[in-house]
Amino acid sequence: MRGDEALWYDPEPGDWQRENVLRAAAACPVQAMRVEQAHFRDDSRVPAAAHGDADAFRRTGRIVIVGASLAGLKAAATLRHEGFTGSLTLIGDEPYEPYDRPPLSKQVLDGWVPAQRTALPVPGDLDARWRLGVAAAGLDLARKQVLLADGEEVGFDRLLIATGVRPRPWPDPAQAALDGVFVLDTRDDAARLQERLAAGPRRVLVIGGGFIGSETASVCRDLGLPVTVAERGPAPLVGALGRVIGAIAADMQRDHGVDLRCGVFAKALAGDSSGRLCSAELSDGSTLDADVAIVALGSLRNVEWLDGSGLAAGPWGVGCDSGSRAFTLDGMVTDDIFAAGDVARFPHPLYNYQFLALQHWGNAVAQAEIAAHNMISAQTDRWPHLAIPSFWSTQFDTEIKSVGVPSFADEVVITQGSAADRRFVAAYGHRGRVTAAVAFNQAKWLEFYQSLIERSAPFPPDFRGVDEPADRRPVPAGMPDQPIPGDQATVEVTGHNPGERRTALVRRRHRPGARLPQQRRDRHGPAQSL
Amino acid sequence: MAQPSLFDQVVDFGSRADPYPLYAELRRTPVSRADDGSYVVSTYQAIVALLHDPRVSSDRRHRADYAEDEDEFVPGLPPSFIGLDPPGHDRVRRLLTRHFGPPHDPGRITSMTAGMADIVADLIGHLAGRTCCDLIEDVTYPFPVTVICRLLGVPREDEPRFRVWADAIVSSIDPTTGDLAARKRRRLDAAADLASYFGELIDAGRDRPGNGMLAELVADDGPEGRLSRAELMSNASLLLIAGHETTVNLIANGMLTLLRHPQVLQRLRRQPALSARLVEELLRYEPPVQFLPNRTALDDIDIAGTIIPRGGQVTLVLAAGSRDPEHVPDPGRFDPDRPDNEHLGFGGGIHYCFGAPLARIEAQIALPELARRLENLRLAADPPPYRPNPLLRGPAQLPVRFDRVAPAPATRSRDQRITERHLHHV
Ligand SMILES: Cc1cc2nc3c(=O)[nH]c(=O)nc-3n(C[C@H](O)[C@H](O)[C@H](O)COP(=O)(O)OP(=O)(O)OC[C@H]3O[C@@H](n4cnc5c(N)ncnc54)[C@H](O)[C@@H]3O)c2cc1C
Ligand code: HEM
C-alpha cells in the first residue's frame, strides 16, 4: 500500500465485514471503491411511470449480458435492483466469476493480495444463469440469438454487450510465446507475473509507459527489482495526460530508480535455447538483457464476435448513444442492443458530442447502471450517461486521480501545489474552457474541478486559493494526436437509392512484422472523434 | 434590537436540546448571514462544495479581521494543522499519519482494539451494585480519555491537570462564553499551558523513551524528517482535545438516541454487529461536531446564489447538511439501517477527521457493551442537561437508571474479534 493517501483495497468484502468495507469506502481518498453495487445497495429507485410494455418486459423479458466482468455484473445487479424479474443470462469467456482488475497491477502484483481474492461481490439474489468459460462467437440480430463458441444459441429480447478490451499483444507471436513475456489483463496473468517477480528476475523490461506499464514498473521498484521502461513517446503517460504532466511522471519514475528510456521502442525479443526470454533489441540499437518483459502496449477491443452482426462494432469499439443503445454499422440506433464499459464508445455533450471510449473502472460502473436502467425502461424514462469521467492510478508512492478528459485539451496549468514536490493539481483546457483536471496526491480537491468542468468554466481558471503555485501560466499540454484506431479497419458505403445504401466493415489484417501503430492507445486513454 | 439571525438562535443555549428545527429553517437559505456578518452554509451540496473548494481556507490568518499584531496565537507556537492550509497542513498530517494508520502504520488501531474493549468492560464493571449513574461521568468521558492517553502516551493520572486546559480551550470556541477578546485570552492561556505540558512530556521522553505516538514522533526518522518540538506541542494538544471531546459526545448522544428508540436498543443487545451502521447514522443524526466556524473565503465565491466575498468568514453547518432532505430521504428519522449513509459528521476534504477510524471503533465498542450490560436501562431525565457549547454539542450529564449490571463476558465477543481481524487485514 503506497501513496500519500493510501488506497484501502479490500478484496472480497464478505457479508460480515461489509460495514467495514463501507467505512473503508467512505474513507477511500479516491472514492474508487464503489461498494454500493451488488448487495450493498437496497434503496429502491422506483420507476417513474408504469408503461405497459416496459412493465411486461420487466416481469417476463429475457436479457442476455455478454461479458461477465465489472460492467456485466454491475448491469445485472442494477437490473434486479430495479425490479427486473425476467430471465437473466451472463456469458463470459473467463472461467471465473467476476473479479476486479485494478488491483491486478497493484496489490496483487506486489503480493499483498492473492490474485484469487479479487472477486467482485455478487448479490445473493441475482438469480442469473451463468455461462462461464465459453465465449460468444456471433450475434444474429434478426433472430435475436447469441451464438456461443460451443455451438449453443442463447435467445434474448434485449442484449448488453460488455466484452471489454484485451491487451494488444506483442506483434510477433513466436517472440510473444517466450517464457518470461507477459501481458497483464486477467487474474491468471497477474498470478503468473506475481510469481515470476517474486522469484527475483535480474531485470524486468516494461514495454510501454502507459498506466499499466507504469504501475507494473512501480511494483517492480517496490520489490527492489531492476526495471527498464521503454516508451515510444516523449514521456510516460503522455497519451492520457500529455507531455507536461508526463514529464513529471518521468521524473517520478527516475527518482524511484526506473531506467526510463523515452523515444525508444522495443523492436524484438530474443530467447535462449530453452525458449526463455533473455534480451530485447531496442530501437536505439542497444540490446537489453532482461528475463521478464511486460507488454503494455495499450488495448484492443473485444468486438470480433460481432463481425457480420451489422452493429457499429470495430476496432474503435461498439458505438452507442449516450443512453447506451448500440448503433448499427449504418449509424442508426437500435432499440434492443446495448453496450457498456470498456468496449463502448459514446458521445458526451461536454466534449463537443465527440465519441469517448473510456477504459476506466468508474465509467464501466456508471455506464452499466445507465444501460441496465434503460434496458427495462420506457423511452421517456431513459437516462443519458453524462457522468464526468474519472480514473485513478497508484504508482511510485503517488495517487494519481483525474476528472474529465485530459486528452481533450490544448493547454494545461498547475493550479495548486508544486510539481517538484509531486503534490499538485493541474487543470486542462480546451479552447478556453476547463475540460479536465489531474491531481497527484491532492485528490480531495477534484470535486471543485469537476464542478468547473460541468459548468464549462473558462480556462485558465482564475481564482485565489490555498497553496497557489508561483507560476500560474498555462502551457501547451502536449497531447499527442489520438486518431481513432482506424489502421486495422475501415468502412465502405454501397448502394445508390436511399433505401439501398448500406455500410460494411472492412478489416485489414496486420502484416506480421509491421511496425506497431505510431499512436498507441493506452488502456486508460480515451479516444475521441466520430 | 432586531431579532437575532437564525444562526444566532442556534447558538443560543435555549436551542441546545433540539437545534434541528432551526437547521431546517436555515436550509431554506443555503447561505445566510449571522449577526456578526459571517456566512452560514447549511445545505448538503453547498457544504460539500465548500469543503473541497481551494478558495476556502482554514487558516485564521486569512481572515479579514486578522491583524498581524493581534496575537492570535501563543507566542512561539505554530498553529496546529487543523488551522493550516496546504502545503503546511498536508505535511503535518502526513507526518502524524505515519504513526497512526496505513500505509506506514496499519496496525495501530488494531493493536488498541482489545485494550479498548477492556477499558469499557472495566468502567461498566465499576457500576456493579448500582442502579443509577451519570453515563458521562462514569463511562463516556473516561473511556475516550483513557484511549487517547494510551494512543499518545500521556500518563492517565495527569487527566485532572489537562482537563482544566482542555475544558477552557473548548469553551473558548463557544460564542456564548463571552466576547471575542475575553475568549481569546482564555484560549491562549489554556493553550499555552497545555502546550507546555506537552513540552515537558516531550523533554522527559527524550531521556526515557516511552510508548505511544508522542514518543515515536519525537524520534521519527522518516524521509521527510520530523515535526519540530513546537509543532509537536501544538499538534499533540489538538490530538488530545479532538481525540476525546468529540467522542464523549458521540457515545453520549448515541446512548441518548438509543434510549429514545428502545426497539433499536433491544436490537443492538441481540445484534452487536448493528453497531457499524448505527454509528454512521448517529454521526448523521446527532453529530458531535455541529458546525465548522473556522473557514475564510480567499476569493469571491459564488455559491447557491450568494456571493461570499473575499475575506468573508464562513461557517459550515455540518449538522444541517446531514439532515438535508435534498440529500437524504426522511432525514429526521433515526434509521440505523440506512444504506449509503453519506453524512458530514467527520467533515470532508483535506481536513476530514484524522481520528475517524479510532472514533468509529470506540463508539462501536462502547455502545453495544452499554446496551448489553446495563439491564432495563432507561433515561432519568429527557432531555438531559446540555453542555453550553453549540459546536461540540452534547449532554453535560446523562442520568440513567438500570436494574442490574450484567457480568462482563469471559472472552471478547465474536464481533469484536471479527473487527480486529478485518482491521488487521486492512
Ligand atoms: C491490470 C489493470 C489495471 C487497471 N487499473 C485501473 C485503475 O487503476 N483505474 C481505473 O479506472 N481503471 C483501471 N483499469 C481498467 C478497468 O479495470 C476497466 O475499465 C474495467 O475492468 C472495465 O470493465 P468491463 O466490464 O467493461 O470490461 P472487462 O473488465 O475487460 O471485462 C470484459 C469481460 O468480457 C469477457 N469477454 C470478452 N470477449 C468475450 C466474448 N466474446 N464472449 C464472452 N466474454 C467475453 C472478457 O474476458 C472479460 O471477462 C485497469 C485494468 C487492468 C487490466
Ligand atoms: C466522534 C468523534 C469525532 C468527530 C465527530 C470528529 C469530527 C471532526 C470533524 C468534523 C473534523 C473536521 C474539522 C475541519 O474540517 O475543520 C475533524 C478533524 C479532526 N479530527 Fe476529529 N472527530 C472525532 C474524533 C476524533 C479523534 C478520536 C481524533 C484523534 C485521534 C480526532 C482528531 C482530529 C484531527 C487531528 C482533526 C484535524 C484534521 C485536519 O485538519 O486535517 N478526531 N474531526
PDB file of N, CA and C in Angstrom, chain B residues 340-385:
ATOM      1  N   ASP B 340     -25.965   3.478   2.265  1.00  0.00           N
ATOM      2  CA  ASP B 340     -25.218   4.589   1.637  1.00  0.00           C
ATOM      3  C   ASP B 340     -25.260   5.848   2.475  1.00  0.00           C
ATOM      4  N   ASN B 341     -24.956   5.706   3.734  1.00  0.00           N
ATOM      5  CA  ASN B 341     -25.106   6.843   4.638  1.00  0.00           C
ATOM      6  C   ASN B 341     -23.939   7.817   4.481  1.00  0.00           C
ATOM      7  N   GLU B 342     -24.130   8.770   3.622  1.00  0.00           N
ATOM      8  CA  GLU B 342     -23.073   9.764   3.427  1.00  0.00           C
ATOM      9  C   GLU B 342     -23.402  10.987   4.255  1.00  0.00           C
ATOM     10  N   HIS B 343     -22.747  11.090   5.392  1.00  0.00           N
ATOM     11  CA  HIS B 343     -23.034  12.205   6.302  1.00  0.00           C
ATOM     12  C   HIS B 343     -21.814  13.102   6.399  1.00  0.00           C
ATOM     13  N   LEU B 344     -21.997  14.206   7.073  1.00  0.00           N
ATOM     14  CA  LEU B 344     -20.898  15.157   7.208  1.00  0.00           C
ATOM     15  C   LEU B 344     -20.303  15.132   8.607  1.00  0.00           C
ATOM     16  N   GLY B 345     -20.599  14.081   9.361  1.00  0.00           N
ATOM     17  CA  GLY B 345     -20.171  14.012  10.758  1.00  0.00           C
ATOM     18  C   GLY B 345     -18.676  14.219  10.965  1.00  0.00           C
ATOM     19  N   PHE B 346     -17.881  13.768  10.028  1.00  0.00           N
ATOM     20  CA  PHE B 346     -16.432  13.921  10.151  1.00  0.00           C
ATOM     21  C   PHE B 346     -15.908  15.007   9.227  1.00  0.00           C
ATOM     22  N   GLY B 347     -16.765  15.857   8.721  1.00  0.00           N
ATOM     23  CA  GLY B 347     -16.315  16.886   7.794  1.00  0.00           C
ATOM     24  C   GLY B 347     -16.040  16.293   6.433  1.00  0.00           C
ATOM     25  N   GLY B 348     -15.112  16.863   5.700  1.00  0.00           N
ATOM     26  CA  GLY B 348     -14.798  16.362   4.363  1.00  0.00           C
ATOM     27  C   GLY B 348     -13.643  17.140   3.776  1.00  0.00           C
ATOM     28  N   GLY B 349     -13.128  16.652   2.647  1.00  0.00           N
ATOM     29  CA  GLY B 349     -11.987  17.319   2.037  1.00  0.00           C
ATOM     30  C   GLY B 349     -10.715  17.033   2.825  1.00  0.00           C
ATOM     31  N   ILE B 350      -9.762  17.910   2.721  1.00  0.00           N
ATOM     32  CA  ILE B 350      -8.437  17.602   3.287  1.00  0.00           C
ATOM     33  C   ILE B 350      -8.423  17.582   4.805  1.00  0.00           C
ATOM     34  N   HIS B 351      -9.378  18.229   5.441  1.00  0.00           N
ATOM     35  CA  HIS B 351      -9.401  18.218   6.914  1.00  0.00           C
ATOM     36  C   HIS B 351     -10.300  17.111   7.461  1.00  0.00           C
ATOM     37  N   TYR B 352     -10.759  16.247   6.591  1.00  0.00           N
ATOM     38  CA  TYR B 352     -11.594  15.121   7.041  1.00  0.00           C
ATOM     39  C   TYR B 352     -10.973  14.526   8.290  1.00  0.00           C
ATOM     40  N   CYS B 353     -11.828  14.239   9.262  1.00  0.00           N
ATOM     41  CA  CYS B 353     -11.346  13.879  10.599  1.00  0.00           C
ATOM     42  C   CYS B 353     -10.205  12.864  10.560  1.00  0.00           C
ATOM     43  N   PHE B 354      -9.132  13.277  11.154  1.00  0.00           N
ATOM     44  CA  PHE B 354      -7.938  12.445  11.249  1.00  0.00           C
ATOM     45  C   PHE B 354      -8.196  11.209  12.106  1.00  0.00           C
ATOM     46  N   GLY B 355      -8.988  11.385  13.140  1.00  0.00           N
ATOM     47  CA  GLY B 355      -9.191  10.301  14.092  1.00  0.00           C
ATOM     48  C   GLY B 355     -10.407   9.438  13.797  1.00  0.00           C
ATOM     49  N   ALA B 356     -11.029   9.623  12.632  1.00  0.00           N
ATOM     50  CA  ALA B 356     -12.286   8.919  12.345  1.00  0.00           C
ATOM     51  C   ALA B 356     -12.205   7.401  12.562  1.00  0.00           C
ATOM     52  N   PRO B 357     -11.153   6.735  12.091  1.00  0.00           N
ATOM     53  CA  PRO B 357     -11.142   5.276  12.291  1.00  0.00           C
ATOM     54  C   PRO B 357     -11.143   4.905  13.772  1.00  0.00           C
ATOM     55  N   LEU B 358     -10.458   5.703  14.573  1.00  0.00           N
ATOM     56  CA  LEU B 358     -10.420   5.427  16.005  1.00  0.00           C
ATOM     57  C   LEU B 358     -11.772   5.733  16.644  1.00  0.00           C
ATOM     58  N   ALA B 359     -12.331   6.886  16.311  1.00  0.00           N
ATOM     59  CA  ALA B 359     -13.605   7.282  16.910  1.00  0.00           C
ATOM     60  C   ALA B 359     -14.694   6.259  16.597  1.00  0.00           C
ATOM     61  N   ARG B 360     -14.690   5.775  15.366  1.00  0.00           N
ATOM     62  CA  ARG B 360     -15.693   4.778  14.979  1.00  0.00           C
ATOM     63  C   ARG B 360     -15.576   3.527  15.836  1.00  0.00           C
ATOM     64  N   ILE B 361     -14.365   3.025  15.967  1.00  0.00           N
ATOM     65  CA  ILE B 361     -14.175   1.804  16.738  1.00  0.00           C
ATOM     66  C   ILE B 361     -14.580   2.041  18.187  1.00  0.00           C
ATOM     67  N   GLU B 362     -14.197   3.185  18.729  1.00  0.00           N
ATOM     68  CA  GLU B 362     -14.548   3.457  20.123  1.00  0.00           C
ATOM     69  C   GLU B 362     -16.064   3.368  20.317  1.00  0.00           C
ATOM     70  N   ALA B 363     -16.797   4.032  19.449  1.00  0.00           N
ATOM     71  CA  ALA B 363     -18.252   4.024  19.604  1.00  0.00           C
ATOM     72  C   ALA B 363     -18.817   2.634  19.319  1.00  0.00           C
ATOM     73  N   GLN B 364     -18.237   1.942  18.354  1.00  0.00           N
ATOM     74  CA  GLN B 364     -18.742   0.601  18.022  1.00  0.00           C
ATOM     75  C   GLN B 364     -18.485  -0.395  19.144  1.00  0.00           C
ATOM     76  N   ILE B 365     -17.491  -0.115  19.949  1.00  0.00           N
ATOM     77  CA  ILE B 365     -17.237  -0.988  21.093  1.00  0.00           C
ATOM     78  C   ILE B 365     -18.125  -0.597  22.266  1.00  0.00           C
ATOM     79  N   ALA B 366     -18.214   0.705  22.534  1.00  0.00           N
ATOM     80  CA  ALA B 366     -18.889   1.149  23.753  1.00  0.00           C
ATOM     81  C   ALA B 366     -20.403   0.962  23.681  1.00  0.00           C
ATOM     82  N   LEU B 367     -21.016   1.293  22.558  1.00  0.00           N
ATOM     83  CA  LEU B 367     -22.479   1.288  22.521  1.00  0.00           C
ATOM     84  C   LEU B 367     -23.078  -0.105  22.740  1.00  0.00           C
ATOM     85  N   PRO B 368     -22.639  -1.120  22.019  1.00  0.00           N
ATOM     86  CA  PRO B 368     -23.243  -2.436  22.260  1.00  0.00           C
ATOM     87  C   PRO B 368     -22.966  -2.944  23.677  1.00  0.00           C
ATOM     88  N   GLU B 369     -21.790  -2.622  24.190  1.00  0.00           N
ATOM     89  CA  GLU B 369     -21.454  -3.102  25.527  1.00  0.00           C
ATOM     90  C   GLU B 369     -22.352  -2.446  26.578  1.00  0.00           C
ATOM     91  N   LEU B 370     -22.581  -1.156  26.429  1.00  0.00           N
ATOM     92  CA  LEU B 370     -23.500  -0.474  27.355  1.00  0.00           C
ATOM     93  C   LEU B 370     -24.908  -1.050  27.207  1.00  0.00           C
ATOM     94  N   ALA B 371     -25.313  -1.239  25.961  1.00  0.00           N
ATOM     95  CA  ALA B 371     -26.677  -1.738  25.727  1.00  0.00           C
ATOM     96  C   ALA B 371     -26.849  -3.119  26.348  1.00  0.00           C
ATOM     97  N   ARG B 372     -25.812  -3.924  26.223  1.00  0.00           N
ATOM     98  CA  ARG B 372     -25.944  -5.302  26.669  1.00  0.00           C
ATOM     99  C   ARG B 372     -25.870  -5.429  28.192  1.00  0.00           C
ATOM    100  N   ARG B 373     -24.987  -4.669  28.798  1.00  0.00           N
ATOM    101  CA  ARG B 373     -24.713  -4.945  30.210  1.00  0.00           C
ATOM    102  C   ARG B 373     -25.575  -4.164  31.185  1.00  0.00           C
ATOM    103  N   LEU B 374     -26.124  -3.044  30.770  1.00  0.00           N
ATOM    104  CA  LEU B 374     -26.990  -2.304  31.698  1.00  0.00           C
ATOM    105  C   LEU B 374     -28.426  -2.743  31.444  1.00  0.00           C
ATOM    106  N   GLU B 375     -28.935  -3.565  32.346  1.00  0.00           N
ATOM    107  CA  GLU B 375     -30.230  -4.195  32.087  1.00  0.00           C
ATOM    108  C   GLU B 375     -31.380  -3.259  32.417  1.00  0.00           C
ATOM    109  N   ASN B 376     -32.371  -3.310  31.517  1.00  0.00           N
ATOM    110  CA  ASN B 376     -33.541  -2.443  31.653  1.00  0.00           C
ATOM    111  C   ASN B 376     -33.131  -0.981  31.822  1.00  0.00           C
ATOM    112  N   LEU B 377     -32.278  -0.563  30.940  1.00  0.00           N
ATOM    113  CA  LEU B 377     -31.735   0.791  31.006  1.00  0.00           C
ATOM    114  C   LEU B 377     -32.795   1.811  30.600  1.00  0.00           C
ATOM    115  N   ARG B 378     -32.916   2.928  31.351  1.00  0.00           N
ATOM    116  CA  ARG B 378     -33.843   3.993  30.966  1.00  0.00           C
ATOM    117  C   ARG B 378     -33.299   5.358  31.369  1.00  0.00           C
ATOM    118  N   LEU B 379     -33.780   6.359  30.686  1.00  0.00           N
ATOM    119  CA  LEU B 379     -33.336   7.732  30.949  1.00  0.00           C
ATOM    120  C   LEU B 379     -33.956   8.234  32.235  1.00  0.00           C
ATOM    121  N   ALA B 380     -33.156   8.944  33.034  1.00  0.00           N
ATOM    122  CA  ALA B 380     -33.715   9.557  34.238  1.00  0.00           C
ATOM    123  C   ALA B 380     -34.154  10.993  33.959  1.00  0.00           C
ATOM    124  N   ALA B 381     -33.730  11.540  32.862  1.00  0.00           N
ATOM    125  CA  ALA B 381     -34.147  12.905  32.514  1.00  0.00           C
ATOM    126  C   ALA B 381     -34.132  13.032  30.998  1.00  0.00           C
ATOM    127  N   ASP B 382     -35.201  13.557  30.443  1.00  0.00           N
ATOM    128  CA  ASP B 382     -35.237  13.738  28.988  1.00  0.00           C
ATOM    129  C   ASP B 382     -35.942  15.053  28.680  1.00  0.00           C
ATOM    130  N   PRO B 383     -35.296  16.026  28.071  1.00  0.00           N
ATOM    131  CA  PRO B 383     -33.882  15.981  27.694  1.00  0.00           C
ATOM    132  C   PRO B 383     -32.968  16.113  28.900  1.00  0.00           C
ATOM    133  N   PRO B 384     -31.763  15.586  28.731  1.00  0.00           N
ATOM    134  CA  PRO B 384     -30.780  15.749  29.804  1.00  0.00           C
ATOM    135  C   PRO B 384     -30.247  17.184  29.781  1.00  0.00           C
ATOM    136  N   PRO B 385     -29.573  17.614  30.829  1.00  0.00           N
ATOM    137  CA  PRO B 385     -28.926  18.930  30.779  1.00  0.00           C
ATOM    138  C   PRO B 385     -27.807  18.919  29.741  1.00  0.00           C
TER     139      PRO B 385
END
